Short mmCIF file of C-alpha atoms in Angstrom, two decimals:
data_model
loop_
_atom_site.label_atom_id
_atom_site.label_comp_id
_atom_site.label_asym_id
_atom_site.label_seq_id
_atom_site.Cartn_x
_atom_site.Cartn_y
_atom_site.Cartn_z
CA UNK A 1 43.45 61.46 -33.83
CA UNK A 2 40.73 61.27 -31.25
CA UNK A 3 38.30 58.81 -32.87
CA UNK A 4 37.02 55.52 -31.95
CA UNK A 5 35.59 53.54 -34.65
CA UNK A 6 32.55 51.32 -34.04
CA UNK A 7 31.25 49.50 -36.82
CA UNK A 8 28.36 48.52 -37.77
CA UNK A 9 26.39 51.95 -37.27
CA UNK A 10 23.56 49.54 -37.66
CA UNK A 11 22.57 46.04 -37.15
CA UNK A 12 19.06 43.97 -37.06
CA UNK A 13 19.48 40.59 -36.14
CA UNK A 14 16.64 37.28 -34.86
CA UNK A 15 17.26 36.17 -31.47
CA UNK A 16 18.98 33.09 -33.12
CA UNK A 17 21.20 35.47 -34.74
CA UNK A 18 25.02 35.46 -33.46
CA UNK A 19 26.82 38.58 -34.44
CA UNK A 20 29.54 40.86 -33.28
CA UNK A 21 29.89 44.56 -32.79
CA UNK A 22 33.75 45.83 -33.42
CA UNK A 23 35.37 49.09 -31.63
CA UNK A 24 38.65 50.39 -32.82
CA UNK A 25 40.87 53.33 -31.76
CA UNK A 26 44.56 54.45 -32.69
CA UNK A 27 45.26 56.84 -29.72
CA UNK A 28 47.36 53.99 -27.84
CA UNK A 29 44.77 53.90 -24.80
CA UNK A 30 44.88 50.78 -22.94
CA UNK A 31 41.48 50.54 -21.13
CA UNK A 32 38.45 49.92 -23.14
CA UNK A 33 34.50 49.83 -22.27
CA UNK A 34 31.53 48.94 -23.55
CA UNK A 35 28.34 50.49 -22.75
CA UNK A 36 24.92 49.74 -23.32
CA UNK A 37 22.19 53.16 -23.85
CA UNK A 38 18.44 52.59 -24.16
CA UNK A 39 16.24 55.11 -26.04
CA UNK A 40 16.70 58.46 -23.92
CA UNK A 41 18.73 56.91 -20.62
CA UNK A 42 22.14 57.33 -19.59
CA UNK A 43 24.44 54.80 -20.71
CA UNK A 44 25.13 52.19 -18.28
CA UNK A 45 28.61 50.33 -18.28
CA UNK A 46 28.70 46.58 -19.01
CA UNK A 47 32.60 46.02 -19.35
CA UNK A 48 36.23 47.24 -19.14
CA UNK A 49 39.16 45.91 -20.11
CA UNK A 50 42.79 46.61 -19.10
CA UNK A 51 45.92 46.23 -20.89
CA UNK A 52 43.67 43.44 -23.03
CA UNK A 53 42.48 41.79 -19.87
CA UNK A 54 38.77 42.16 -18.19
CA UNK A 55 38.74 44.17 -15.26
CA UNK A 56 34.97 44.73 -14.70
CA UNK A 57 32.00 43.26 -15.60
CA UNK A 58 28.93 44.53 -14.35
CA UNK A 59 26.74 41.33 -13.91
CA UNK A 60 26.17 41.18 -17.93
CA UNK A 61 24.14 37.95 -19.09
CA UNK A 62 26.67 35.21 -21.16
CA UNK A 63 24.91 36.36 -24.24
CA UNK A 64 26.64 39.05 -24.47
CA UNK A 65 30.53 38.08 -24.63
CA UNK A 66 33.29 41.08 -24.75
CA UNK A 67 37.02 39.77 -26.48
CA UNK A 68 40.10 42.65 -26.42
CA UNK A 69 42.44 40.94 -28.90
CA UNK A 70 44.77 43.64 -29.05
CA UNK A 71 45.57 47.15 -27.54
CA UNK A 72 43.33 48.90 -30.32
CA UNK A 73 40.48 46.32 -30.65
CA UNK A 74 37.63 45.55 -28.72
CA UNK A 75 34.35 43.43 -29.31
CA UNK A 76 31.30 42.12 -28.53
CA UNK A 77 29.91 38.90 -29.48
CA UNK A 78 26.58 38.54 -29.58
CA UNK A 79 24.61 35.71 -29.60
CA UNK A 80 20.59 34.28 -28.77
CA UNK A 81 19.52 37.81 -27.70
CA UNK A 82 16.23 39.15 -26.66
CA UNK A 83 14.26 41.64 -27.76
CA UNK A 84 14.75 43.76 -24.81
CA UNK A 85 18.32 43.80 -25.68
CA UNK A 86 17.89 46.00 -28.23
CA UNK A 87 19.37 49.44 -27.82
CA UNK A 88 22.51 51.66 -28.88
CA UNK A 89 25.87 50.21 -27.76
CA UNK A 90 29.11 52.67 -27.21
CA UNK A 91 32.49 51.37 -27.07
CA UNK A 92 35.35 54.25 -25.45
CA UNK A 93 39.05 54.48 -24.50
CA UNK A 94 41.16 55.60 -21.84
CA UNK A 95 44.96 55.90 -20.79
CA UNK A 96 45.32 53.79 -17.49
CA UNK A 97 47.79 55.78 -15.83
CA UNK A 98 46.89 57.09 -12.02
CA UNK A 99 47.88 60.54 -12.76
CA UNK A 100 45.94 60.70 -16.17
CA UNK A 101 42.05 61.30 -15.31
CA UNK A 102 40.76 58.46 -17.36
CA UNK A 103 39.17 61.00 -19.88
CA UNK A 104 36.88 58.83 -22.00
CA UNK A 105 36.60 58.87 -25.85
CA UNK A 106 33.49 57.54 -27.05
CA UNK A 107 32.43 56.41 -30.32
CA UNK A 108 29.47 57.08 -32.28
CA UNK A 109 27.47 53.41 -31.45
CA UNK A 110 26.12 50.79 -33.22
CA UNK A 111 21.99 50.83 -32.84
CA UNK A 112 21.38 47.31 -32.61
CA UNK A 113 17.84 46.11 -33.25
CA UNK A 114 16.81 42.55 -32.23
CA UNK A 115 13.66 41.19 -33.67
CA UNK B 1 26.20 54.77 -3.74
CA UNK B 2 27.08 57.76 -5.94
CA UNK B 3 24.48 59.69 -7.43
CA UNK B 4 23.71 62.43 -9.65
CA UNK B 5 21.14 64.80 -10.02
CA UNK B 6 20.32 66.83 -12.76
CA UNK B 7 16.95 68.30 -14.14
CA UNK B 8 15.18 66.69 -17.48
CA UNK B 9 15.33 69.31 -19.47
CA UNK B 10 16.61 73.62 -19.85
CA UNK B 11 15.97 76.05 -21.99
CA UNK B 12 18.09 78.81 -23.11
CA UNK B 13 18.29 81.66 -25.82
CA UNK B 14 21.15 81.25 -28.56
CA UNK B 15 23.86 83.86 -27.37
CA UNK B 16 22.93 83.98 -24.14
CA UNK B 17 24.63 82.15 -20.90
CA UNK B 18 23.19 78.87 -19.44
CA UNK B 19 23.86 77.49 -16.47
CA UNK B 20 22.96 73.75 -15.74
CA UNK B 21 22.61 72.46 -12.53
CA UNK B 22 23.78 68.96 -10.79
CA UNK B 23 23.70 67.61 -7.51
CA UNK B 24 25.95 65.03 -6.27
CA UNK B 25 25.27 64.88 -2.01
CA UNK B 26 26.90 61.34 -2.02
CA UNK B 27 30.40 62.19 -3.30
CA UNK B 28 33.66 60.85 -1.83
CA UNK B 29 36.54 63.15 -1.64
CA UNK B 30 38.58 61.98 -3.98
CA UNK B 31 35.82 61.42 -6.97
CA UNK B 32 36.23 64.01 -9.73
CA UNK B 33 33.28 65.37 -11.13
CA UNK B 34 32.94 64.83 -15.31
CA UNK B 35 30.42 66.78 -17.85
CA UNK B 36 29.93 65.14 -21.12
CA UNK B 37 27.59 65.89 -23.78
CA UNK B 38 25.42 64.10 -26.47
CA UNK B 39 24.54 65.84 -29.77
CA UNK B 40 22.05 63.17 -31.76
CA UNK B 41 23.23 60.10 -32.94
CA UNK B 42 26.72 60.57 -31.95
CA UNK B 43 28.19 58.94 -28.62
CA UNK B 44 29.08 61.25 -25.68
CA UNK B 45 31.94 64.01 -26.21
CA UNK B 46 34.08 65.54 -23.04
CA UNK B 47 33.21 69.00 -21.76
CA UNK B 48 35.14 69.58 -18.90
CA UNK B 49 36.10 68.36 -15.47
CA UNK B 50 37.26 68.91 -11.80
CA UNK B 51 37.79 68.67 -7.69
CA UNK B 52 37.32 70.81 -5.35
CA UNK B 53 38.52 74.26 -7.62
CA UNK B 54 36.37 75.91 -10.38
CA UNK B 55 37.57 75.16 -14.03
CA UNK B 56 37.76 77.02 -17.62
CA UNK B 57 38.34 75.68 -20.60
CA UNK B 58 37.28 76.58 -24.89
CA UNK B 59 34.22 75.28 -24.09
CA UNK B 60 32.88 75.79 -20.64
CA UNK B 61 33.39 76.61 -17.36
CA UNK B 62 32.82 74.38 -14.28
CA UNK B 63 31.47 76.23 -10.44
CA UNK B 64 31.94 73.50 -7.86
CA UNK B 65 30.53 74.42 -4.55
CA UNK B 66 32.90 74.33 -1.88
CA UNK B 67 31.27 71.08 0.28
CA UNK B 68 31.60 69.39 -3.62
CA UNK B 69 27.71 68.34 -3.14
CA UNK B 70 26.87 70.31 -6.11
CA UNK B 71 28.09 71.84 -9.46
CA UNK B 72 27.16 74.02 -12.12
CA UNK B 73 28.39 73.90 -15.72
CA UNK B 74 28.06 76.92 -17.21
CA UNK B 75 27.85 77.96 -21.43
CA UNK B 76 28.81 81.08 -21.56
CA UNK B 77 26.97 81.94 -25.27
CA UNK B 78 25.26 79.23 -26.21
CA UNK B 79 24.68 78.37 -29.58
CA UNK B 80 22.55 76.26 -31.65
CA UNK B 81 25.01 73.53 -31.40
CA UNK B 82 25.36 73.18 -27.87
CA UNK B 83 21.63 71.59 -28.13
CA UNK B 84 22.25 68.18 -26.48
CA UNK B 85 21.85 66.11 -23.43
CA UNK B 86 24.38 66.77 -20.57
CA UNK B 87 25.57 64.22 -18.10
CA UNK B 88 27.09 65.26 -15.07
CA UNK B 89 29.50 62.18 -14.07
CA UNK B 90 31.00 61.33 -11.17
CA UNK B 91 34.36 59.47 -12.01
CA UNK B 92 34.81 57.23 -9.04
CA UNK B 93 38.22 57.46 -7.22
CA UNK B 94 40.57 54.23 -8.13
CA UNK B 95 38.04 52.75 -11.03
CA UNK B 96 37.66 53.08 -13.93
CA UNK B 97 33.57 53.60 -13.23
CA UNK B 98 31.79 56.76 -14.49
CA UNK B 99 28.65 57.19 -12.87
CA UNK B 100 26.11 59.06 -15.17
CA UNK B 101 23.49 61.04 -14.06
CA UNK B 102 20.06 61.19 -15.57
CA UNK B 103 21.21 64.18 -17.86
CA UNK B 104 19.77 67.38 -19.08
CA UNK B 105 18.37 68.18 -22.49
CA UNK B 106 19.22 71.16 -23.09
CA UNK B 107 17.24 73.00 -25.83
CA UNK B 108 18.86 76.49 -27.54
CA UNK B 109 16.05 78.74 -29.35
CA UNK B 110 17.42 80.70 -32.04
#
């Protein structure tokens, strides 16, 4: 099983709105990311986690706030976002070892919409 | 900083070969380079990656030039499914960082 889960494919929320995004996978990886893709860019990497524990984050604003509460869960709390923020956000997985090449599994994405 | 450089968009005939281009000047000799693709509405999905040697696998093959600045994924038949955007990544030595290029749309005509 190669799949990571995100869920929900879709989500419209106000900027008062606080919601979370959920990513899950079953392949025993222990580093997890979240990306963040606007309409017809590259995604561009906001976190990683490491055995549950944040090991990057790449200058995100607080209202976006990442939680890893076990080895095959990761999410994203969301809360008084902006318009702007609106875009597609990926969650993948990785093994951690030095020898593996950190291979990344991505799932499908939630479109988030802010209004 | 590592970079990527790949043109906006290729077209190709179904059945025939396509090779896709990607620059990478500022690479650091122990950064492997990593080619993903993304069909619509899914998330990226692994091609194929390497080093220093050229690389085969079910899918594609990988040509790196021998000073690593550049690299050339190459379809060998392309179909109508292979129509997607492809990143060329560098996957930065000792990080967990991918570094995405702009990507290439690649467009298959049947």
């Amino acid at each position: 099983d190669t799949e990571v889960t995100q869920t929900p494919k879709h989500l419209v929320m106000g900027m008062t709105n606080k919601k979370s995004l959920k990513c899950e996978q079953h392949m025993g990886h222990r580093a997890m990311y979240w990306y963040k893709q606007k309409a017809k860019k590259p995604p561009e990497l906001m976190f990683v986690y490491s055995y549950e524990k944040l090991s990057i984050n790449e200058s995100v604003p607080s209202r976006f706030s990442p939680e890893c509460p076990n080895s095959s869960l990761l999410n994203l709390h969301l809360h008084a976002l902006q318009p702007e923020d609106s875009a597609l956000y990926l969650c993948a997985s990785s093994q951690v070892s030095r020898q593996a090449l950190n291979i990344q599994y991505f799932g499908a994405g939630t479109r988030l919409s802010v209004l | 900083d590592a970079k990527t450089t790949q043109p906006n968009s290729m077209e190709s005939n179904e059945e025939e070969p396509v090779h896709l281009p990607c620059n990478h000047s500022t690479i650091s000799g122990t950064d492997y380079i990593h080619w993903y693709r993304q069909l619509p509405s899914q998330g990226p999905e692994y091609v194929i990656h390497g080093l220093t040697s050229n690389v085969n696998n079910r899918m594609a093959s990988l040509a790196i030039a021998e000073d690593r600045k550049s690299s050339t994924l190459i379809l060998h038949r392309a179909t109508l499914r292979d129509a997607a955007v492809y990143y060329c990544i560098l996957r930065l030595s000792g990080t967990y960082k991918y570094i995405f290029g702009t990507g290439t749309r690649l467009k298959v005509l049947a």
